[in-house]
Short mmCIF file of N, CA and C in Angstrom, two decimals:
data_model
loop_
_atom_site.label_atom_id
_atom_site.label_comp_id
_atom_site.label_asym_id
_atom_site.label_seq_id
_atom_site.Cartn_x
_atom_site.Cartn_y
_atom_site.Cartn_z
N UNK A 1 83.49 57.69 -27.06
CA UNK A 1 82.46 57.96 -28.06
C UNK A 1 81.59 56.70 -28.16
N UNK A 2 80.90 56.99 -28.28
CA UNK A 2 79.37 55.66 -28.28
C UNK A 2 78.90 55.31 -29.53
N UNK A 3 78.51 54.44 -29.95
CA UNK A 3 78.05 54.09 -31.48
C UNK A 3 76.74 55.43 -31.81
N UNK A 4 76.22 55.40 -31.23
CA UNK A 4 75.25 56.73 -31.63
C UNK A 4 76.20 58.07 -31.96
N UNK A 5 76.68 58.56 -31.49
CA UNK A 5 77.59 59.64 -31.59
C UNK A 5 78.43 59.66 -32.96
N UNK A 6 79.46 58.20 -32.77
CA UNK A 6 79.84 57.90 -34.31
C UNK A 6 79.42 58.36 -35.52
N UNK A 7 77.62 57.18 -35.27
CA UNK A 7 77.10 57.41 -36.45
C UNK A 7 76.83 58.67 -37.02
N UNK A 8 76.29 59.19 -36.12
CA UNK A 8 76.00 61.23 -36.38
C UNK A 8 76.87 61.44 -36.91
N UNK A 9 78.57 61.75 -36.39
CA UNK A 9 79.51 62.13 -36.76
C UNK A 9 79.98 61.84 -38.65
N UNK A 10 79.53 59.96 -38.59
CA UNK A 10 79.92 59.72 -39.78
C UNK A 10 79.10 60.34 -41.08
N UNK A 11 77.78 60.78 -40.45
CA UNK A 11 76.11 60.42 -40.98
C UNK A 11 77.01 62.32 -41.76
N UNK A 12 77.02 62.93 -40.88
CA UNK A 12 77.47 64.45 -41.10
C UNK A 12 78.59 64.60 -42.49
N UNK A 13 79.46 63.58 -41.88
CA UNK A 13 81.07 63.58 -42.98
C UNK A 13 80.48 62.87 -44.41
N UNK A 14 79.31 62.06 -44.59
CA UNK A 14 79.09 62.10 -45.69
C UNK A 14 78.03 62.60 -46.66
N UNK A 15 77.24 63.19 -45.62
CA UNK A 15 76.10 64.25 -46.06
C UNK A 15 76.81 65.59 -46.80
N UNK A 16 78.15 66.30 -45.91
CA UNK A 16 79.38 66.85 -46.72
C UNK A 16 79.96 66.77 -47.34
N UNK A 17 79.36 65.57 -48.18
CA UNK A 17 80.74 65.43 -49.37
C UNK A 17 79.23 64.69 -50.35
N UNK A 18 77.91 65.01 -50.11
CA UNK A 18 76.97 64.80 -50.80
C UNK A 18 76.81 63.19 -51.29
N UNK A 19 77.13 62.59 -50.24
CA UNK A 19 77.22 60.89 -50.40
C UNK A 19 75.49 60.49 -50.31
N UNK A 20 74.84 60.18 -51.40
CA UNK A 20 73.62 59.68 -50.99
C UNK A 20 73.46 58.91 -49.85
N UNK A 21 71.98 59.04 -49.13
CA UNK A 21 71.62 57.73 -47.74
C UNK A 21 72.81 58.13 -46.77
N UNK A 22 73.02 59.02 -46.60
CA UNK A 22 74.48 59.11 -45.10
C UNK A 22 73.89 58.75 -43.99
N UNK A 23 73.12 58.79 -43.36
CA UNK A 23 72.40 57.83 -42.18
C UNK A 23 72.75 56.03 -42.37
N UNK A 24 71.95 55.64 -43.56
CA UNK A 24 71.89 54.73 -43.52
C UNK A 24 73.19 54.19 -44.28
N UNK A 25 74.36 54.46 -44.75
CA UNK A 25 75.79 53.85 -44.90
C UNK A 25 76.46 53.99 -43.77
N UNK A 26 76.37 55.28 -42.97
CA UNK A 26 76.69 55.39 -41.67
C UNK A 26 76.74 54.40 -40.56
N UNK A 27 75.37 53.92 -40.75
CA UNK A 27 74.79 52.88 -39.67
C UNK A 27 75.46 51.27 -40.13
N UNK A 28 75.38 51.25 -42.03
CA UNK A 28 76.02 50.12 -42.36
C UNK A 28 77.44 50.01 -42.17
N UNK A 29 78.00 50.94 -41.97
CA UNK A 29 79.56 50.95 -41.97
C UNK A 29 79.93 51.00 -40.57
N UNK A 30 78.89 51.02 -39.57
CA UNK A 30 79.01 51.08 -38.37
C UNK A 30 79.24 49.49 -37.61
N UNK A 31 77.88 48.93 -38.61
CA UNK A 31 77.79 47.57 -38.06
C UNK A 31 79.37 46.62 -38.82
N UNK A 32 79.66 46.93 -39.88
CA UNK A 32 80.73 46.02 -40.23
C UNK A 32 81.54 46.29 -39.33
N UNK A 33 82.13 47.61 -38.61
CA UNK A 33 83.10 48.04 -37.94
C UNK A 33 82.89 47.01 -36.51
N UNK A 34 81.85 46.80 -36.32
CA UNK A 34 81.63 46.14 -34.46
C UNK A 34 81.34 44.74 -35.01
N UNK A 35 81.22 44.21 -36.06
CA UNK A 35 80.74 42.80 -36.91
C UNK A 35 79.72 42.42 -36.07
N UNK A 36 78.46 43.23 -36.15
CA UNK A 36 77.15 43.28 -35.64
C UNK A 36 76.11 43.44 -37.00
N UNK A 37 75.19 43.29 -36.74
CA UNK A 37 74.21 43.37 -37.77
C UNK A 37 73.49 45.26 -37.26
N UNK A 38 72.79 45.63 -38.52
CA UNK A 38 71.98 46.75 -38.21
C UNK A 38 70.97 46.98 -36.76
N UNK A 39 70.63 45.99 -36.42
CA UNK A 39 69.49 45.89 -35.58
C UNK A 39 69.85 45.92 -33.96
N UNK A 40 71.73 45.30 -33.60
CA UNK A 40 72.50 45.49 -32.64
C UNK A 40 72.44 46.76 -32.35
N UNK A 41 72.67 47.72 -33.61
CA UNK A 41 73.75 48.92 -33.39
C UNK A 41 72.31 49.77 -33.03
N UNK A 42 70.99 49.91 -33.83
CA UNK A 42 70.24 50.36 -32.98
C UNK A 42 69.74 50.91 -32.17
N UNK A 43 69.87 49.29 -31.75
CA UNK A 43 69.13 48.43 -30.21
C UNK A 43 69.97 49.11 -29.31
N UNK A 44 71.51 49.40 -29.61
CA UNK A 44 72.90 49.81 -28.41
C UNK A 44 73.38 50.52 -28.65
N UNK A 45 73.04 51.22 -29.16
CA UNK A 45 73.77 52.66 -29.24
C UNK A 45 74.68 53.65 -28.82
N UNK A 46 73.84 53.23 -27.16
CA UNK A 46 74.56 53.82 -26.26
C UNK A 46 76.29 53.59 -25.89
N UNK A 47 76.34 52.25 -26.80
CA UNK A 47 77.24 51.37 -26.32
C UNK A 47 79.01 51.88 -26.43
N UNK A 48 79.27 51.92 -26.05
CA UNK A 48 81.12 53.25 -25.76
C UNK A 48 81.80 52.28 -26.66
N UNK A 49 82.24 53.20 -28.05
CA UNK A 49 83.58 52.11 -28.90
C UNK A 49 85.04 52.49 -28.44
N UNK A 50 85.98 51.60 -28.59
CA UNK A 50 86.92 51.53 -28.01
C UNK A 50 87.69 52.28 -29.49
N UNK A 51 88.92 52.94 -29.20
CA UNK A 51 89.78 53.51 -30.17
C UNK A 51 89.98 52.95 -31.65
N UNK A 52 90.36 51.71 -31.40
CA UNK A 52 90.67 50.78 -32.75
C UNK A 52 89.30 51.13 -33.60
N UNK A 53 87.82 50.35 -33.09
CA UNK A 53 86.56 50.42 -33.88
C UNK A 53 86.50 52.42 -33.93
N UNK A 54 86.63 53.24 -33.17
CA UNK A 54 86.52 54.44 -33.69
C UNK A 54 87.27 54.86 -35.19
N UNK A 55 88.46 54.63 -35.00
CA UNK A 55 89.17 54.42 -35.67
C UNK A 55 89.15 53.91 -37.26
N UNK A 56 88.70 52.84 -37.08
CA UNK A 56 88.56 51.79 -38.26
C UNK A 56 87.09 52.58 -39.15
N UNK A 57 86.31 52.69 -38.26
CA UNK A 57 85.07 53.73 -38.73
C UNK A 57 85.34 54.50 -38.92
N UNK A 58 86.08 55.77 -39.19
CA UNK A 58 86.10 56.79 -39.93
C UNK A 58 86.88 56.56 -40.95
N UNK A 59 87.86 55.27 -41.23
CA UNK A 59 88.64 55.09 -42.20
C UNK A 59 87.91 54.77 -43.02
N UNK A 60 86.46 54.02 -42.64
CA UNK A 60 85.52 53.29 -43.45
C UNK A 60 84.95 54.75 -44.24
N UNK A 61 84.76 55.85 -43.45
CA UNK A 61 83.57 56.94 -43.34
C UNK A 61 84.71 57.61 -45.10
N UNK A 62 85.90 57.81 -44.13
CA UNK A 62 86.55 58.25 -45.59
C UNK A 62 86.94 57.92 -46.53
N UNK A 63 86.74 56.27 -46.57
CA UNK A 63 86.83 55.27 -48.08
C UNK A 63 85.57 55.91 -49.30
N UNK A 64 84.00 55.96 -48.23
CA UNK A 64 82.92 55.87 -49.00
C UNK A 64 83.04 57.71 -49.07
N UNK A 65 83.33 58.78 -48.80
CA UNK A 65 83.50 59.77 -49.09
C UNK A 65 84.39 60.09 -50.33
N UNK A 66 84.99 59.10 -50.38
CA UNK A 66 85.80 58.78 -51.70
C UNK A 66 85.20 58.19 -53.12
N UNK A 67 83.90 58.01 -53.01
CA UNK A 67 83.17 57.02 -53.84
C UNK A 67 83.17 55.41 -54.27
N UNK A 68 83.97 55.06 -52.88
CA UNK A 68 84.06 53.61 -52.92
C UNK A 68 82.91 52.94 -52.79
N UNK A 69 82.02 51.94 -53.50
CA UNK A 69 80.45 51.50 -52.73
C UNK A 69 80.37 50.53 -51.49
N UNK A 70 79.80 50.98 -51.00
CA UNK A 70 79.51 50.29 -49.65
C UNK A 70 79.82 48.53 -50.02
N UNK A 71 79.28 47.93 -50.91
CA UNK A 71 79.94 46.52 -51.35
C UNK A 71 81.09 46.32 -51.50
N UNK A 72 81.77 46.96 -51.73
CA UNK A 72 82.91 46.89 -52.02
C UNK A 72 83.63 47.23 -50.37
N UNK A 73 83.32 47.91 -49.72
CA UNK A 73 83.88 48.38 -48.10
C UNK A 73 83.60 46.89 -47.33
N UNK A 74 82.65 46.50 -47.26
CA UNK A 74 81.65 45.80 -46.61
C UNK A 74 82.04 44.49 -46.89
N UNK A 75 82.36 44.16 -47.76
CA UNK A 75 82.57 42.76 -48.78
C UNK A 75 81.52 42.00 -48.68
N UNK A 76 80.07 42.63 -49.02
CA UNK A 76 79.03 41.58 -49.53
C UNK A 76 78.14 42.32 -50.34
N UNK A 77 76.98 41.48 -51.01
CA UNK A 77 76.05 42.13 -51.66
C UNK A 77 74.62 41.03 -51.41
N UNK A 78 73.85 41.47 -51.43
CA UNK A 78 72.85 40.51 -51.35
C UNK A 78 72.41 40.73 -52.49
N UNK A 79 71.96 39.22 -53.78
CA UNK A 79 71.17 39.32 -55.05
C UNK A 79 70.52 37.88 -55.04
N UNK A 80 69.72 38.07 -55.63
CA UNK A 80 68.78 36.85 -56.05
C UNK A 80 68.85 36.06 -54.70
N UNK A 81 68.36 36.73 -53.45
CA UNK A 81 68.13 35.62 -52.46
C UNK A 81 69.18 35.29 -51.74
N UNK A 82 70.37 35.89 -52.35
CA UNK A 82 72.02 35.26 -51.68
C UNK A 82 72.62 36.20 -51.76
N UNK A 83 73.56 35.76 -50.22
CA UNK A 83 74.63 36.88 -50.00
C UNK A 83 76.14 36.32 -50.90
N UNK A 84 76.44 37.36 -51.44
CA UNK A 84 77.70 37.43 -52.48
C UNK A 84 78.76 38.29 -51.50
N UNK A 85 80.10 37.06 -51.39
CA UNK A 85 81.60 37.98 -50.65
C UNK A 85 81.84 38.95 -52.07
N UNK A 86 81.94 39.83 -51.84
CA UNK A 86 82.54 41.04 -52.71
C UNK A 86 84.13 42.15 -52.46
N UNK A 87 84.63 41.21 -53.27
CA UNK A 87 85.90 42.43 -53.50
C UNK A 87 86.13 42.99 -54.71
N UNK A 88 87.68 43.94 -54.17
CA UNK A 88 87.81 44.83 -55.72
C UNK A 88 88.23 44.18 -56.62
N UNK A 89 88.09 43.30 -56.85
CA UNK A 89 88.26 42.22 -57.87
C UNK A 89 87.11 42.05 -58.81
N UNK A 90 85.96 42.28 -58.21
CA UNK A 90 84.49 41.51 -58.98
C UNK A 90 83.54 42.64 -59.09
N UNK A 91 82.70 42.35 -59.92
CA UNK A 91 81.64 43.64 -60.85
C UNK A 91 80.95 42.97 -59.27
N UNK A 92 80.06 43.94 -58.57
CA UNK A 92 78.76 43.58 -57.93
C UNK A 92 77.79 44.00 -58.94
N UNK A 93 77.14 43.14 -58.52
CA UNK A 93 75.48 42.23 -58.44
C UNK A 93 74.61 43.48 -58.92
N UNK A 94 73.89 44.20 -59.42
CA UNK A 94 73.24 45.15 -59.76
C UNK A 94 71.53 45.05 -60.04
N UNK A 95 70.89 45.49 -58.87
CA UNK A 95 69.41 45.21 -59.16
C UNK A 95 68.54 45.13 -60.28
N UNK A 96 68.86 45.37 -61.22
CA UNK A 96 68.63 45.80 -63.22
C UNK A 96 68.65 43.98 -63.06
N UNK A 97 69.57 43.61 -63.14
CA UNK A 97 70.09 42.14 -63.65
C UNK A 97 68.78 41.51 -62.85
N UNK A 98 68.68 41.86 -61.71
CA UNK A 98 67.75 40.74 -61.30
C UNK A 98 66.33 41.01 -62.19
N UNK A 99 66.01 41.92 -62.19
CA UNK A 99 64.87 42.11 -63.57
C UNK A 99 65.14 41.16 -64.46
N UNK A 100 65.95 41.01 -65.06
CA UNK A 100 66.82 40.44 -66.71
C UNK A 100 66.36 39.04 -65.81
N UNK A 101 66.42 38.14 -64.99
CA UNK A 101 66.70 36.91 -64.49
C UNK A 101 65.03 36.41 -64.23
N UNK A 102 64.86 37.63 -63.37
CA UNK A 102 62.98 37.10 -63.51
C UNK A 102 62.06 37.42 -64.95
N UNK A 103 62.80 38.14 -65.67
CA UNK A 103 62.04 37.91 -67.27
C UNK A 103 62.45 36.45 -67.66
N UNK A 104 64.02 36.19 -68.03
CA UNK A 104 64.17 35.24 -68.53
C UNK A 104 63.85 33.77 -68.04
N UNK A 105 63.07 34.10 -66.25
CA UNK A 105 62.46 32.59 -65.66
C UNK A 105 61.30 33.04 -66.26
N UNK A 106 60.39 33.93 -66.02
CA UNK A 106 59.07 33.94 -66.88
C UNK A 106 59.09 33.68 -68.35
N UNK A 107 59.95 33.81 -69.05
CA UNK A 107 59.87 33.62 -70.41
C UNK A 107 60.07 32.21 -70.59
N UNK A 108 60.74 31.45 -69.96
CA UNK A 108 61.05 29.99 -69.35
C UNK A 108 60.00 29.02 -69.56
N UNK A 109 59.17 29.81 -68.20
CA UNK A 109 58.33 28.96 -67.41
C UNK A 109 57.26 28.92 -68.47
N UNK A 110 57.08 30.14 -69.33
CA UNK A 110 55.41 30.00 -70.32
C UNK A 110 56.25 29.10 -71.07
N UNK A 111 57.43 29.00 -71.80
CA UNK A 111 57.81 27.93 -73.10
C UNK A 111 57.44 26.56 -71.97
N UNK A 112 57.55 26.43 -70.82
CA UNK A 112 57.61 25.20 -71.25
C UNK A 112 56.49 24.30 -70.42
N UNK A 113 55.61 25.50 -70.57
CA UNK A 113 53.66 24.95 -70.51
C UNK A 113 53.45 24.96 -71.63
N UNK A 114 54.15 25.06 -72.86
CA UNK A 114 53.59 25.25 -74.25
C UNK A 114 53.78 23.72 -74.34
#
């Protein structure tokens, strides 16, 4: 099976269980599985996975079919500019907050032209 094939396969198993973005968790859960970035898996598609990475990818496919978040599978989050290791240990990072962070630098920055 080839990383293209996978992804379909995975893209399908969570479109069936009504997982928002199944393409694109597909493709992310693809790249953690080969510890490639998005732009590898792509670019290579064609590229034949060996049993173990087949394997390990659908375990991934049926974690997030489970409602696990991709941060939490993945163990990162990107916020404010930085990548955050994420486990089930820790709240992730939530785009709202970064709102809350650029008010409270703008509210900042006018006090202290006053």
């Amino acid at each position: 099976m080839n990383i293209n094939l996978a992804i379909n396969e995975g893209s399908k198993i969570l479109k069936s269980k009504f997982i928002p973005n199944p393409l694109l968790d597909a493709e992310i859960l693809m790249a953690k599985t080969i510890n490639k970035d998005r732009n590898f898996i792509l670019l290579n598609s064609d590229n034949v996975l060996n049993k173990n990475d087949i394997s390990y990818f659908f375990e991934l496919i049926e974690k997030r079919c489970l409602g696990n978040p991709i941060s939490y599978l993945i163990n990162k989050k990107f916020f404010w500019n930085s990548e955050f290791f994420i486990t089930n240990d820790v709240l992730i990072p939530r785009p709202d907050t970064e709102l809350v962070i650029e008010n409270v630098l703008n509210l900042t920055k006018q006090k202290s032209k006053a």
